[in-house]
Amino acid sequence: MAVKQQEQHPIVHSPVAVELNGRPLEPNRRIPLNLEWVEEIRVNTSAVERRASTIDTRRSVKKEWQAAWLLRAIACMDLTTLSGDDSAERVKRLCAKARNPLQRQLVEKLGIEELNLTTGAVCVYHAFVETAVKALEGTSIPVAAVSTGFPAGLSPLAERVQEIRRSVEAGAQEIDIVITRAHVFNGEWQALYDEVAAFKDACGPAHMKAILGTGDLLTLRNVARASVVAMMAGADFIKTSTGKEAVNATVPVSLVMVRAIREYAERTGMHVGFKPAGGLKSAKDALKWMSLMKEELGRPWLEPSLFRFGASSMLADIERQLEHFATGRYSAAYRHPIA
């Protein structure tokens, strides 16, 4: 059964022309901290909530188009294991799933063999970077390492910087850092800027995703200000959550962050990616967040170079939905293991 195929780009950092409203954008690079810009940021919470409530109600994609969107969601997924009981064998299984996120017979039923579909990355703790790199050898799937005292980010700065360097040396091509949330609470924007800039320098050639821990930031204005400061300091992506907070990715928070990305692009001519993480479990969640990206930022932000999901359980539900599309039947969840 044929799928309406969007061109797939499973290679994460392959060059993709990025435009916003017809204006070509360049990759983000550090700019001086602009405190006037930060201080002038305001957020109309009621307006954000009204807009967020319409994301998945105004329109939807069906049938083969929905299947194509779900395939794109897989290509934009950071397949993740960040548990206290992680092991080398679990990471190896996760990498095998990243290489072949859909069962072979389902790939054949969908007629998508030529896509060579993979997930966008595999995300692990530093201790398993070398294991993941070896397991993904021969593919273009990057390894992402959570770093900087994940998830709290409260270890000494020098230790957090060194942790980044060790992960990069071990082969991580992406680093997910966590900011010091107290800098945001206290309005210490220079301290936050200097911290993120130090992390970016330590990343070297690796792409850096700045986790804001939005569930801890208390207000949407804090979220918007932290987003802008992280981008000024050179973040390649901004990310909602560690997945360990009481509240993780929500649509209102994501909308504020995405609009901060849009304003930053309009004012600087540079693009920054976005990663919602934590609490995303279903194919419906995938479609909701992809709709948000396309409506607010446009088609380039449906590429894995600019958009990622921090999720694992979501993949099982997407696989079930694709099997229903291909066969007309829902399969049992246990037939779609993650690792």
Short mmCIF file of C-alpha atoms in Angstrom, two decimals:
data_model
loop_
_atom_site.label_atom_id
_atom_site.label_comp_id
_atom_site.label_asym_id
_atom_site.label_seq_id
_atom_site.Cartn_x
_atom_site.Cartn_y
_atom_site.Cartn_z
CA MET A 1 0.00 0.00 0.00
CA ALA A 2 1.63 3.22 -1.16
CA VAL A 3 2.22 6.13 1.17
CA LYS A 4 2.10 9.77 0.09
CA GLN A 5 5.79 10.30 0.63
CA GLN A 6 7.43 13.48 1.77
CA GLU A 7 11.11 13.29 0.86
CA GLN A 8 12.84 11.73 3.85
CA HIS A 9 16.11 13.05 5.26
CA PRO A 10 17.23 10.52 7.87
CA ILE A 11 20.75 12.00 7.82
CA VAL A 12 20.55 14.46 10.66
CA HIS A 13 22.82 17.28 9.61
CA SER A 14 22.63 17.03 5.84
CA PRO A 15 22.41 20.53 4.33
CA VAL A 16 18.81 21.70 4.10
CA ALA A 17 17.92 25.12 2.75
CA VAL A 18 16.15 26.93 5.59
CA GLU A 19 13.89 29.87 4.92
CA LEU A 20 11.38 31.80 6.97
CA ASN A 21 8.85 33.90 5.06
CA GLY A 22 11.07 33.67 1.99
CA ARG A 23 14.20 34.84 3.81
CA PRO A 24 17.18 32.43 3.77
CA LEU A 25 18.51 31.67 7.24
CA GLU A 26 21.98 30.67 8.42
CA PRO A 27 22.92 28.27 11.24
CA ASN A 28 22.93 29.89 14.65
CA ARG A 29 26.10 31.38 16.05
CA ARG A 30 26.71 33.29 19.24
CA ILE A 31 25.73 36.95 19.38
CA PRO A 32 26.31 39.41 22.23
CA LEU A 33 23.80 39.27 25.06
CA ASN A 34 21.12 41.88 24.44
CA LEU A 35 19.58 42.61 27.83
CA GLU A 36 17.12 45.14 26.42
CA TRP A 37 15.68 42.45 24.18
CA VAL A 38 15.42 40.02 27.09
CA GLU A 39 13.80 42.49 29.46
CA GLU A 40 11.21 43.66 26.92
CA ILE A 41 9.83 40.13 26.44
CA ARG A 42 6.21 39.72 27.53
CA VAL A 43 3.85 36.77 27.11
CA ASN A 44 0.05 36.98 26.93
CA THR A 45 -0.77 33.73 28.71
CA SER A 46 -4.47 33.67 27.84
CA ALA A 47 -3.70 34.27 24.15
CA VAL A 48 -1.09 31.49 24.18
CA GLU A 49 -3.55 29.07 25.77
CA ARG A 50 -6.26 29.95 23.23
CA ARG A 51 -3.88 29.39 20.33
CA ALA A 52 -2.55 26.17 21.83
CA SER A 53 -6.08 24.78 22.15
CA THR A 54 -6.57 25.05 18.37
CA ILE A 55 -3.43 23.22 17.25
CA ASP A 56 -5.08 19.83 16.70
CA THR A 57 -8.67 20.96 16.18
CA ARG A 58 -8.58 23.23 13.12
CA ARG A 59 -7.39 20.61 10.65
CA SER A 60 -6.06 17.06 10.53
CA VAL A 61 -4.30 14.71 8.17
CA LYS A 62 -5.90 11.40 7.22
CA LYS A 63 -5.14 8.10 5.55
CA GLU A 64 -1.98 8.03 3.39
CA TRP A 65 -1.12 11.61 4.33
CA GLN A 66 -1.23 10.74 8.02
CA ALA A 67 0.99 7.73 7.36
CA ALA A 68 3.51 10.01 5.63
CA TRP A 69 3.51 12.40 8.58
CA LEU A 70 4.07 9.53 10.98
CA LEU A 71 7.04 8.31 8.93
CA ARG A 72 8.45 11.82 9.17
CA ALA A 73 7.90 11.74 12.94
CA ILE A 74 10.08 8.63 13.16
CA ALA A 75 12.85 10.37 11.22
CA CYS A 76 12.67 13.25 13.72
CA MET A 77 12.76 11.05 16.84
CA ASP A 78 15.59 10.90 19.37
CA LEU A 79 15.16 7.31 20.51
CA THR A 80 16.02 7.61 24.19
CA THR A 81 16.86 5.56 27.25
CA LEU A 82 17.70 7.51 30.41
CA SER A 83 16.82 5.14 33.24
CA GLY A 84 18.69 4.25 36.37
CA ASP A 85 18.72 0.61 35.30
CA ASP A 86 20.15 1.21 31.81
CA SER A 87 22.65 -1.38 30.62
CA ALA A 88 24.88 -1.95 27.60
CA GLU A 89 22.49 -4.60 26.29
CA ARG A 90 19.51 -2.25 26.53
CA VAL A 91 21.42 0.43 24.62
CA LYS A 92 22.39 -2.09 21.92
CA ARG A 93 18.74 -3.10 21.51
CA LEU A 94 17.74 0.55 21.30
CA CYS A 95 20.35 1.14 18.57
CA ALA A 96 19.05 -1.87 16.64
CA LYS A 97 15.57 -0.35 16.80
CA ALA A 98 16.96 3.02 15.64
CA ARG A 99 18.47 1.30 12.60
CA ASN A 100 15.17 -0.43 11.78
CA PRO A 101 12.35 1.42 13.56
CA LEU A 102 9.64 -0.48 11.68
CA GLN A 103 9.34 -4.23 11.31
CA ARG A 104 10.47 -5.46 7.92
CA GLN A 105 7.11 -6.84 6.86
CA LEU A 106 5.46 -3.50 7.66
CA VAL A 107 8.07 -1.63 5.61
CA GLU A 108 7.26 -3.91 2.68
CA LYS A 109 3.49 -3.47 3.10
CA LEU A 110 3.94 0.31 3.08
CA GLY A 111 6.23 0.17 0.04
CA ILE A 112 8.89 2.38 1.63
CA GLU A 113 11.99 0.19 1.34
CA GLU A 114 13.90 2.87 -0.58
CA LEU A 115 13.54 5.38 2.27
CA ASN A 116 16.00 3.46 4.46
CA LEU A 117 14.14 4.99 7.37
CA THR A 118 15.94 5.46 10.67
CA THR A 119 15.33 7.55 13.76
CA GLY A 120 16.96 10.96 14.05
CA ALA A 121 19.37 9.96 16.83
CA VAL A 122 19.90 7.72 19.84
CA CYS A 123 20.11 9.55 23.19
CA VAL A 124 21.90 7.98 26.17
CA TYR A 125 23.88 8.77 29.28
CA HIS A 126 27.61 9.44 28.89
CA ALA A 127 28.47 5.98 30.23
CA PHE A 128 26.87 4.38 27.15
CA VAL A 129 28.12 6.72 24.41
CA GLU A 130 30.88 4.36 23.25
CA THR A 131 28.45 1.41 23.30
CA ALA A 132 25.95 3.32 21.14
CA VAL A 133 28.61 4.61 18.73
CA LYS A 134 29.84 1.08 18.14
CA ALA A 135 26.30 -0.29 17.74
CA LEU A 136 25.48 2.39 15.14
CA GLU A 137 28.70 2.00 13.18
CA GLY A 138 28.10 2.13 9.44
CA THR A 139 24.98 4.31 9.75
CA SER A 140 24.45 8.07 9.71
CA ILE A 141 22.52 7.96 13.01
CA PRO A 142 24.21 10.28 15.53
CA VAL A 143 24.59 9.54 19.22
CA ALA A 144 23.31 12.23 21.57
CA ALA A 145 24.56 12.34 25.16
CA VAL A 146 22.80 14.07 28.04
CA SER A 147 25.37 16.05 29.95
CA THR A 148 26.12 18.84 32.45
CA GLY A 149 24.85 17.05 35.53
CA PHE A 150 21.63 15.85 33.89
CA PRO A 151 18.85 16.21 34.98
CA ALA A 152 19.35 18.81 37.74
CA GLY A 153 22.41 20.57 36.31
CA LEU A 154 23.72 21.47 39.75
CA SER A 155 27.23 19.98 39.72
CA PRO A 156 30.19 22.41 39.63
CA LEU A 157 30.56 24.23 36.31
CA ALA A 158 34.04 22.85 35.60
CA GLU A 159 32.76 19.29 36.04
CA ARG A 160 29.83 19.93 33.70
CA VAL A 161 32.12 21.36 31.03
CA GLN A 162 34.48 18.41 31.35
CA GLU A 163 31.57 15.99 31.06
CA ILE A 164 30.69 17.49 27.68
CA ARG A 165 34.27 17.14 26.46
CA ARG A 166 34.44 13.51 27.53
CA SER A 167 31.21 12.68 25.69
CA VAL A 168 32.43 14.38 22.51
CA GLU A 169 35.74 12.51 22.75
CA ALA A 170 33.78 9.26 23.14
CA GLY A 171 31.98 9.94 19.86
CA ALA A 172 28.82 11.85 20.74
CA GLN A 173 27.77 14.09 17.85
CA GLU A 174 25.07 15.86 19.84
CA ILE A 175 25.04 17.05 23.44
CA ASP A 176 21.88 17.78 25.41
CA ILE A 177 22.85 20.21 28.18
CA VAL A 178 20.72 21.45 31.08
CA ILE A 179 20.74 25.03 32.26
CA THR A 180 20.89 26.23 35.86
CA ARG A 181 17.25 27.10 36.45
CA ALA A 182 18.12 29.42 39.35
CA HIS A 183 19.71 31.83 36.85
CA VAL A 184 16.26 32.21 35.31
CA PHE A 185 14.43 32.59 38.64
CA ASN A 186 16.87 35.30 39.74
CA GLY A 187 16.98 37.12 36.40
CA GLU A 188 20.72 36.44 36.15
CA TRP A 189 20.80 36.59 32.38
CA GLN A 190 24.52 37.24 32.06
CA ALA A 191 25.24 34.17 34.19
CA LEU A 192 22.91 32.04 32.09
CA TYR A 193 24.44 33.36 28.87
CA ASP A 194 28.00 32.70 30.07
CA GLU A 195 27.06 29.17 31.20
CA VAL A 196 25.45 28.20 27.89
CA ALA A 197 28.31 29.80 25.94
CA ALA A 198 30.84 27.75 27.95
CA PHE A 199 28.89 24.59 27.22
CA LYS A 200 28.74 25.43 23.51
CA ASP A 201 32.51 25.99 23.40
CA ALA A 202 33.07 22.61 25.06
CA CYS A 203 30.86 20.91 22.44
CA GLY A 204 33.28 21.79 19.65
CA PRO A 205 31.84 20.29 16.44
CA ALA A 206 28.95 18.58 18.24
CA HIS A 207 25.48 20.11 18.01
CA MET A 208 24.15 21.40 21.32
CA LYS A 209 20.56 21.21 22.55
CA ALA A 210 19.85 23.45 25.54
CA ILE A 211 17.30 21.90 27.93
CA LEU A 212 15.41 24.64 29.76
CA GLY A 213 13.52 22.45 32.23
CA THR A 214 10.36 24.42 31.49
CA GLY A 215 8.31 22.62 34.14
CA ASP A 216 10.55 24.26 36.74
CA LEU A 217 10.53 27.79 35.27
CA LEU A 218 7.16 28.83 36.75
CA THR A 219 6.02 31.31 34.06
CA LEU A 220 5.78 31.45 30.28
CA ARG A 221 7.70 34.72 30.35
CA ASN A 222 10.59 32.94 32.04
CA VAL A 223 10.42 30.28 29.33
CA ALA A 224 10.55 32.90 26.57
CA ARG A 225 13.43 34.80 28.15
CA ALA A 226 15.47 31.67 28.83
CA SER A 227 14.89 30.57 25.22
CA VAL A 228 16.22 33.83 23.81
CA VAL A 229 19.28 33.91 26.07
CA ALA A 230 20.16 30.31 25.19
CA MET A 231 19.91 31.13 21.49
CA MET A 232 22.04 34.26 21.87
CA ALA A 233 24.68 32.11 23.57
CA GLY A 234 24.84 29.83 20.52
CA ALA A 235 22.46 26.91 21.18
CA ASP A 236 21.70 24.89 18.05
CA PHE A 237 18.42 23.65 19.56
CA ILE A 238 16.28 24.63 22.49
CA LYS A 239 14.54 21.75 24.28
CA THR A 240 11.63 21.82 26.71
CA SER A 241 12.46 19.29 29.39
CA THR A 242 14.67 16.57 30.77
CA GLY A 243 11.66 14.26 31.03
CA LYS A 244 12.29 14.10 34.79
CA GLU A 245 10.30 17.17 35.85
CA ALA A 246 6.77 16.90 37.24
CA VAL A 247 5.52 18.74 34.11
CA ASN A 248 7.33 18.22 30.83
CA ALA A 249 6.48 19.24 27.26
CA THR A 250 3.15 21.03 26.91
CA VAL A 251 1.68 22.77 23.88
CA PRO A 252 1.57 26.26 25.50
CA VAL A 253 5.23 26.05 26.53
CA SER A 254 6.17 24.71 23.10
CA LEU A 255 4.27 27.52 21.39
CA VAL A 256 6.17 30.13 23.41
CA MET A 257 9.51 28.52 22.57
CA VAL A 258 8.68 28.14 18.88
CA ARG A 259 7.63 31.78 18.63
CA ALA A 260 10.88 32.77 20.36
CA ILE A 261 12.70 30.83 17.63
CA ARG A 262 10.67 32.67 14.98
CA GLU A 263 11.40 36.10 16.46
CA TYR A 264 15.08 35.22 16.82
CA ALA A 265 15.20 34.19 13.15
CA GLU A 266 13.46 37.38 12.06
CA ARG A 267 15.84 39.58 14.06
CA THR A 268 19.13 37.77 13.43
CA GLY A 269 18.69 35.82 10.18
CA MET A 270 19.70 32.56 11.95
CA HIS A 271 17.81 29.35 12.57
CA VAL A 272 17.53 27.29 15.76
CA GLY A 273 15.92 23.87 16.17
CA PHE A 274 13.31 22.75 18.67
CA LYS A 275 12.91 19.55 20.70
CA PRO A 276 9.87 18.80 22.89
CA ALA A 277 10.66 16.03 25.37
CA GLY A 278 8.89 14.23 28.18
CA GLY A 279 5.30 13.03 28.23
CA LEU A 280 4.98 12.51 24.46
CA LYS A 281 3.63 8.99 24.06
CA SER A 282 1.22 8.68 21.14
CA ALA A 283 1.02 9.09 17.40
CA LYS A 284 -1.58 11.79 18.07
CA ASP A 285 1.05 13.70 20.09
CA ALA A 286 3.44 13.46 17.15
CA LEU A 287 0.88 14.90 14.74
CA LYS A 288 -0.03 17.69 17.16
CA TRP A 289 3.55 18.89 17.60
CA MET A 290 4.36 18.55 13.90
CA SER A 291 1.29 20.67 13.09
CA LEU A 292 2.57 23.28 15.53
CA MET A 293 5.98 23.37 13.82
CA LYS A 294 4.58 23.61 10.30
CA GLU A 295 2.02 26.28 11.13
CA GLU A 296 4.34 28.47 13.19
CA LEU A 297 7.69 28.03 11.42
CA GLY A 298 7.07 26.28 8.12
CA ARG A 299 8.18 23.17 6.26
CA PRO A 300 11.95 23.39 7.05
CA TRP A 301 11.14 22.72 10.72
CA LEU A 302 9.85 19.26 9.86
CA GLU A 303 13.40 18.13 9.12
CA PRO A 304 15.43 16.25 11.75
CA SER A 305 18.09 18.94 11.41
CA LEU A 306 15.64 21.40 13.03
CA PHE A 307 13.08 19.31 14.89
CA ARG A 308 13.30 16.32 17.22
CA PHE A 309 11.01 14.46 19.55
CA GLY A 310 12.50 13.28 22.82
CA ALA A 311 10.53 10.04 23.06
CA SER A 312 10.65 6.29 22.90
CA SER A 313 7.23 4.92 23.81
CA MET A 314 5.76 7.09 21.04
CA LEU A 315 7.43 4.87 18.45
CA ALA A 316 5.41 1.81 19.48
CA ASP A 317 2.12 3.66 18.99
CA ILE A 318 3.25 5.08 15.63
CA GLU A 319 4.14 1.57 14.48
CA ARG A 320 0.69 0.34 15.53
CA GLN A 321 -1.02 3.17 13.64
CA LEU A 322 1.03 2.44 10.50
CA GLU A 323 0.13 -1.25 10.72
CA HIS A 324 -3.54 -0.29 10.94
CA PHE A 325 -3.12 1.86 7.83
CA ALA A 326 -1.44 -1.00 5.97
CA THR A 327 -3.70 -3.87 7.08
CA GLY A 328 -6.88 -2.37 8.54
CA ARG A 329 -6.15 -4.03 11.88
CA TYR A 330 -4.59 -2.82 15.12
CA SER A 331 -1.94 -5.13 16.52
CA ALA A 332 -1.24 -5.73 20.19
CA ALA A 333 1.18 -3.26 21.75
CA TYR A 334 3.53 -6.04 22.84
CA ARG A 335 4.25 -6.80 19.17
CA HIS A 336 6.02 -3.46 18.84
CA PRO A 337 8.79 -3.45 21.45
CA ILE A 338 11.11 -0.47 21.73
CA ALA A 339 14.21 -2.26 22.99
#
